[in-house]
Amino acid sequence: EGISDNLTLAVCFQVDSLTQQKINAPTFKVESNLMRELSFVSHHSVHHMAMIKLIASKLSIQLPVEFGLAPST
């Protein structure tokens, strides 16, 4: 049986404590679901891979063409 798309999560966001003290930023909550969070992590990791590829190219390190490319690219 697959993971339900409707598995609701309460996600809390809070800035780090030093920034919290400087700007008095509140903690806030939003609703999300497991599939949305997994999708975000997956797509965000591609962003990091693209940055790694850029740095590697500056160091003359060759990575595969598809490394760091989003599926929609």
PDB file of N, CA, C and O in Angstrom, residues 11-45:
ATOM      1  N   VAL A  11       3.777  21.717  10.266  1.00  0.00           N
ATOM      2  CA  VAL A  11       5.182  22.072  10.097  1.00  0.00           C
ATOM      3  C   VAL A  11       5.420  23.390  10.800  1.00  0.00           C
ATOM      4  O   VAL A  11       4.723  24.369  10.545  1.00  0.00           O
ATOM      5  N   CYS A  12       6.390  23.413  11.700  1.00  0.00           N
ATOM      6  CA  CYS A  12       6.723  24.636  12.426  1.00  0.00           C
ATOM      7  C   CYS A  12       7.983  25.265  11.846  1.00  0.00           C
ATOM      8  O   CYS A  12       8.944  24.563  11.541  1.00  0.00           O
ATOM      9  N   PHE A  13       7.969  26.568  11.702  1.00  0.00           N
ATOM     10  CA  PHE A  13       9.125  27.304  11.226  1.00  0.00           C
ATOM     11  C   PHE A  13       9.581  28.256  12.312  1.00  0.00           C
ATOM     12  O   PHE A  13       8.776  28.902  12.960  1.00  0.00           O
ATOM     13  N   GLN A  14      10.860  28.328  12.515  1.00  0.00           N
ATOM     14  CA  GLN A  14      11.393  29.279  13.479  1.00  0.00           C
ATOM     15  C   GLN A  14      12.785  29.669  13.017  1.00  0.00           C
ATOM     16  O   GLN A  14      13.573  28.825  12.587  1.00  0.00           O
ATOM     17  N   VAL A  15      13.069  30.956  13.068  1.00  0.00           N
ATOM     18  CA  VAL A  15      14.412  31.395  12.712  1.00  0.00           C
ATOM     19  C   VAL A  15      15.360  31.055  13.847  1.00  0.00           C
ATOM     20  O   VAL A  15      14.934  30.749  14.961  1.00  0.00           O
ATOM     21  N   ASP A  16      16.671  31.070  13.564  1.00  0.00           N
ATOM     22  CA  ASP A  16      17.625  30.725  14.608  1.00  0.00           C
ATOM     23  C   ASP A  16      17.524  31.703  15.778  1.00  0.00           C
ATOM     24  O   ASP A  16      17.028  32.812  15.645  1.00  0.00           O
ATOM     25  N   SER A  17      18.009  31.309  16.940  1.00  0.00           N
ATOM     26  CA  SER A  17      17.798  32.082  18.163  1.00  0.00           C
ATOM     27  C   SER A  17      18.462  33.456  18.120  1.00  0.00           C
ATOM     28  O   SER A  17      17.940  34.418  18.673  1.00  0.00           O
ATOM     29  N   LEU A  18      19.609  33.593  17.437  1.00  0.00           N
ATOM     30  CA  LEU A  18      20.279  34.897  17.354  1.00  0.00           C
ATOM     31  C   LEU A  18      19.431  35.870  16.544  1.00  0.00           C
ATOM     32  O   LEU A  18      19.203  37.013  16.962  1.00  0.00           O
ATOM     33  N   THR A  19      18.923  35.425  15.409  1.00  0.00           N
ATOM     34  CA  THR A  19      18.048  36.266  14.597  1.00  0.00           C
ATOM     35  C   THR A  19      16.754  36.544  15.349  1.00  0.00           C
ATOM     36  O   THR A  19      16.237  37.656  15.309  1.00  0.00           O
ATOM     37  N   GLN A  20      16.255  35.541  16.045  1.00  0.00           N
ATOM     38  CA  GLN A  20      15.035  35.697  16.848  1.00  0.00           C
ATOM     39  C   GLN A  20      15.182  36.877  17.809  1.00  0.00           C
ATOM     40  O   GLN A  20      14.292  37.705  17.932  1.00  0.00           O
ATOM     41  N   GLN A  21      16.313  36.957  18.470  1.00  0.00           N
ATOM     42  CA  GLN A  21      16.561  38.036  19.433  1.00  0.00           C
ATOM     43  C   GLN A  21      16.657  39.391  18.738  1.00  0.00           C
ATOM     44  O   GLN A  21      16.160  40.399  19.251  1.00  0.00           O
ATOM     45  N   LYS A  22      17.267  39.435  17.567  1.00  0.00           N
ATOM     46  CA  LYS A  22      17.460  40.694  16.856  1.00  0.00           C
ATOM     47  C   LYS A  22      16.158  41.267  16.311  1.00  0.00           C
ATOM     48  O   LYS A  22      15.930  42.470  16.360  1.00  0.00           O
ATOM     49  N   ILE A  23      15.314  40.425  15.754  1.00  0.00           N
ATOM     50  CA  ILE A  23      14.107  40.937  15.083  1.00  0.00           C
ATOM     51  C   ILE A  23      12.814  40.489  15.744  1.00  0.00           C
ATOM     52  O   ILE A  23      11.735  40.797  15.254  1.00  0.00           O
ATOM     53  N   ASN A  24      12.939  39.762  16.836  1.00  0.00           N
ATOM     54  CA  ASN A  24      11.762  39.281  17.553  1.00  0.00           C
ATOM     55  C   ASN A  24      10.811  38.521  16.623  1.00  0.00           C
ATOM     56  O   ASN A  24       9.617  38.789  16.591  1.00  0.00           O
ATOM     57  N   ALA A  25      11.371  37.601  15.836  1.00  0.00           N
ATOM     58  CA  ALA A  25      10.578  36.843  14.862  1.00  0.00           C
ATOM     59  C   ALA A  25       9.768  35.759  15.558  1.00  0.00           C
ATOM     60  O   ALA A  25      10.285  35.034  16.396  1.00  0.00           O
ATOM     61  N   PRO A  26       8.512  35.653  15.218  1.00  0.00           N
ATOM     62  CA  PRO A  26       7.677  34.618  15.835  1.00  0.00           C
ATOM     63  C   PRO A  26       7.871  33.254  15.176  1.00  0.00           C
ATOM     64  O   PRO A  26       8.329  33.152  14.051  1.00  0.00           O
ATOM     65  N   THR A  27       7.509  32.224  15.911  1.00  0.00           N
ATOM     66  CA  THR A  27       7.400  30.893  15.339  1.00  0.00           C
ATOM     67  C   THR A  27       6.011  30.811  14.721  1.00  0.00           C
ATOM     68  O   THR A  27       5.057  31.350  15.262  1.00  0.00           O
ATOM     69  N   PHE A  28       5.898  30.187  13.570  1.00  0.00           N
ATOM     70  CA  PHE A  28       4.571  30.032  12.994  1.00  0.00           C
ATOM     71  C   PHE A  28       4.418  28.635  12.431  1.00  0.00           C
ATOM     72  O   PHE A  28       5.386  27.945  12.183  1.00  0.00           O
ATOM     73  N   LYS A  29       3.185  28.222  12.280  1.00  0.00           N
ATOM     74  CA  LYS A  29       2.879  26.871  11.811  1.00  0.00           C
ATOM     75  C   LYS A  29       2.104  26.945  10.503  1.00  0.00           C
ATOM     76  O   LYS A  29       1.310  27.855  10.297  1.00  0.00           O
ATOM     77  N   VAL A  30       2.369  25.985   9.644  1.00  0.00           N
ATOM     78  CA  VAL A  30       1.594  25.833   8.411  1.00  0.00           C
ATOM     79  C   VAL A  30       1.255  24.369   8.259  1.00  0.00           C
ATOM     80  O   VAL A  30       1.902  23.512   8.851  1.00  0.00           O
ATOM     81  N   GLU A  31       0.245  24.081   7.484  1.00  0.00           N
ATOM     82  CA  GLU A  31      -0.082  22.693   7.206  1.00  0.00           C
ATOM     83  C   GLU A  31       0.569  22.282   5.898  1.00  0.00           C
ATOM     84  O   GLU A  31       0.675  23.076   4.968  1.00  0.00           O
ATOM     85  N   SER A  32       1.014  21.072   5.843  1.00  0.00           N
ATOM     86  CA  SER A  32       1.609  20.513   4.646  1.00  0.00           C
ATOM     87  C   SER A  32       1.222  19.045   4.609  1.00  0.00           C
ATOM     88  O   SER A  32       0.362  18.616   5.366  1.00  0.00           O
ATOM     89  N   ASN A  33       1.831  18.285   3.718  1.00  0.00           N
ATOM     90  CA  ASN A  33       1.623  16.850   3.730  1.00  0.00           C
ATOM     91  C   ASN A  33       2.943  16.171   3.386  1.00  0.00           C
ATOM     92  O   ASN A  33       3.877  16.801   2.893  1.00  0.00           O
ATOM     93  N   LEU A  34       3.034  14.923   3.669  1.00  0.00           N
ATOM     94  CA  LEU A  34       4.276  14.191   3.517  1.00  0.00           C
ATOM     95  C   LEU A  34       4.779  14.227   2.079  1.00  0.00           C
ATOM     96  O   LEU A  34       5.964  14.457   1.831  1.00  0.00           O
ATOM     97  N   MET A  35       3.907  14.032   1.110  1.00  0.00           N
ATOM     98  CA  MET A  35       4.336  14.021  -0.288  1.00  0.00           C
ATOM     99  C   MET A  35       4.878  15.388  -0.712  1.00  0.00           C
ATOM    100  O   MET A  35       5.849  15.470  -1.445  1.00  0.00           O
ATOM    101  N   ARG A  36       4.280  16.458  -0.245  1.00  0.00           N
ATOM    102  CA  ARG A  36       4.758  17.796  -0.575  1.00  0.00           C
ATOM    103  C   ARG A  36       6.140  18.012   0.002  1.00  0.00           C
ATOM    104  O   ARG A  36       7.028  18.556  -0.646  1.00  0.00           O
ATOM    105  N   GLU A  37       6.352  17.607   1.245  1.00  0.00           N
ATOM    106  CA  GLU A  37       7.654  17.786   1.885  1.00  0.00           C
ATOM    107  C   GLU A  37       8.727  16.945   1.206  1.00  0.00           C
ATOM    108  O   GLU A  37       9.849  17.414   0.979  1.00  0.00           O
ATOM    109  N   LEU A  38       8.409  15.704   0.842  1.00  0.00           N
ATOM    110  CA  LEU A  38       9.365  14.859   0.142  1.00  0.00           C
ATOM    111  C   LEU A  38       9.683  15.419  -1.241  1.00  0.00           C
ATOM    112  O   LEU A  38      10.830  15.388  -1.695  1.00  0.00           O
ATOM    113  N   SER A  39       8.694  15.958  -1.906  1.00  0.00           N
ATOM    114  CA  SER A  39       8.897  16.572  -3.211  1.00  0.00           C
ATOM    115  C   SER A  39       9.819  17.783  -3.095  1.00  0.00           C
ATOM    116  O   SER A  39      10.739  17.957  -3.906  1.00  0.00           O
ATOM    117  N   PHE A  40       9.593  18.611  -2.088  1.00  0.00           N
ATOM    118  CA  PHE A  40      10.445  19.786  -1.887  1.00  0.00           C
ATOM    119  C   PHE A  40      11.889  19.373  -1.639  1.00  0.00           C
ATOM    120  O   PHE A  40      12.813  19.930  -2.243  1.00  0.00           O
ATOM    121  N   VAL A  41      12.100  18.399  -0.763  1.00  0.00           N
ATOM    122  CA  VAL A  41      13.463  17.944  -0.448  1.00  0.00           C
ATOM    123  C   VAL A  41      14.139  17.415  -1.715  1.00  0.00           C
ATOM    124  O   VAL A  41      15.309  17.716  -1.982  1.00  0.00           O
ATOM    125  N   SER A  42      13.419  16.661  -2.499  1.00  0.00           N
ATOM    126  CA  SER A  42      13.966  16.112  -3.730  1.00  0.00           C
ATOM    127  C   SER A  42      14.388  17.217  -4.694  1.00  0.00           C
ATOM    128  O   SER A  42      15.504  17.222  -5.215  1.00  0.00           O
ATOM    129  N   HIS A  43      13.499  18.174  -4.914  1.00  0.00           N
ATOM    130  CA  HIS A  43      13.814  19.259  -5.843  1.00  0.00           C
ATOM    131  C   HIS A  43      14.896  20.185  -5.294  1.00  0.00           C
ATOM    132  O   HIS A  43      15.733  20.680  -6.047  1.00  0.00           O
ATOM    133  N   HIS A  44      14.892  20.411  -4.009  1.00  0.00           N
ATOM    134  CA  HIS A  44      15.906  21.287  -3.416  1.00  0.00           C
ATOM    135  C   HIS A  44      17.287  20.638  -3.482  1.00  0.00           C
ATOM    136  O   HIS A  44      18.296  21.327  -3.669  1.00  0.00           O
ATOM    137  N   SER A  45      17.346  19.318  -3.377  1.00  0.00           N
ATOM    138  CA  SER A  45      18.637  18.635  -3.483  1.00  0.00           C
ATOM    139  C   SER A  45      19.215  18.805  -4.888  1.00  0.00           C
ATOM    140  O   SER A  45      20.433  18.921  -5.051  1.00  0.00           O
TER     141      SER A  45
END
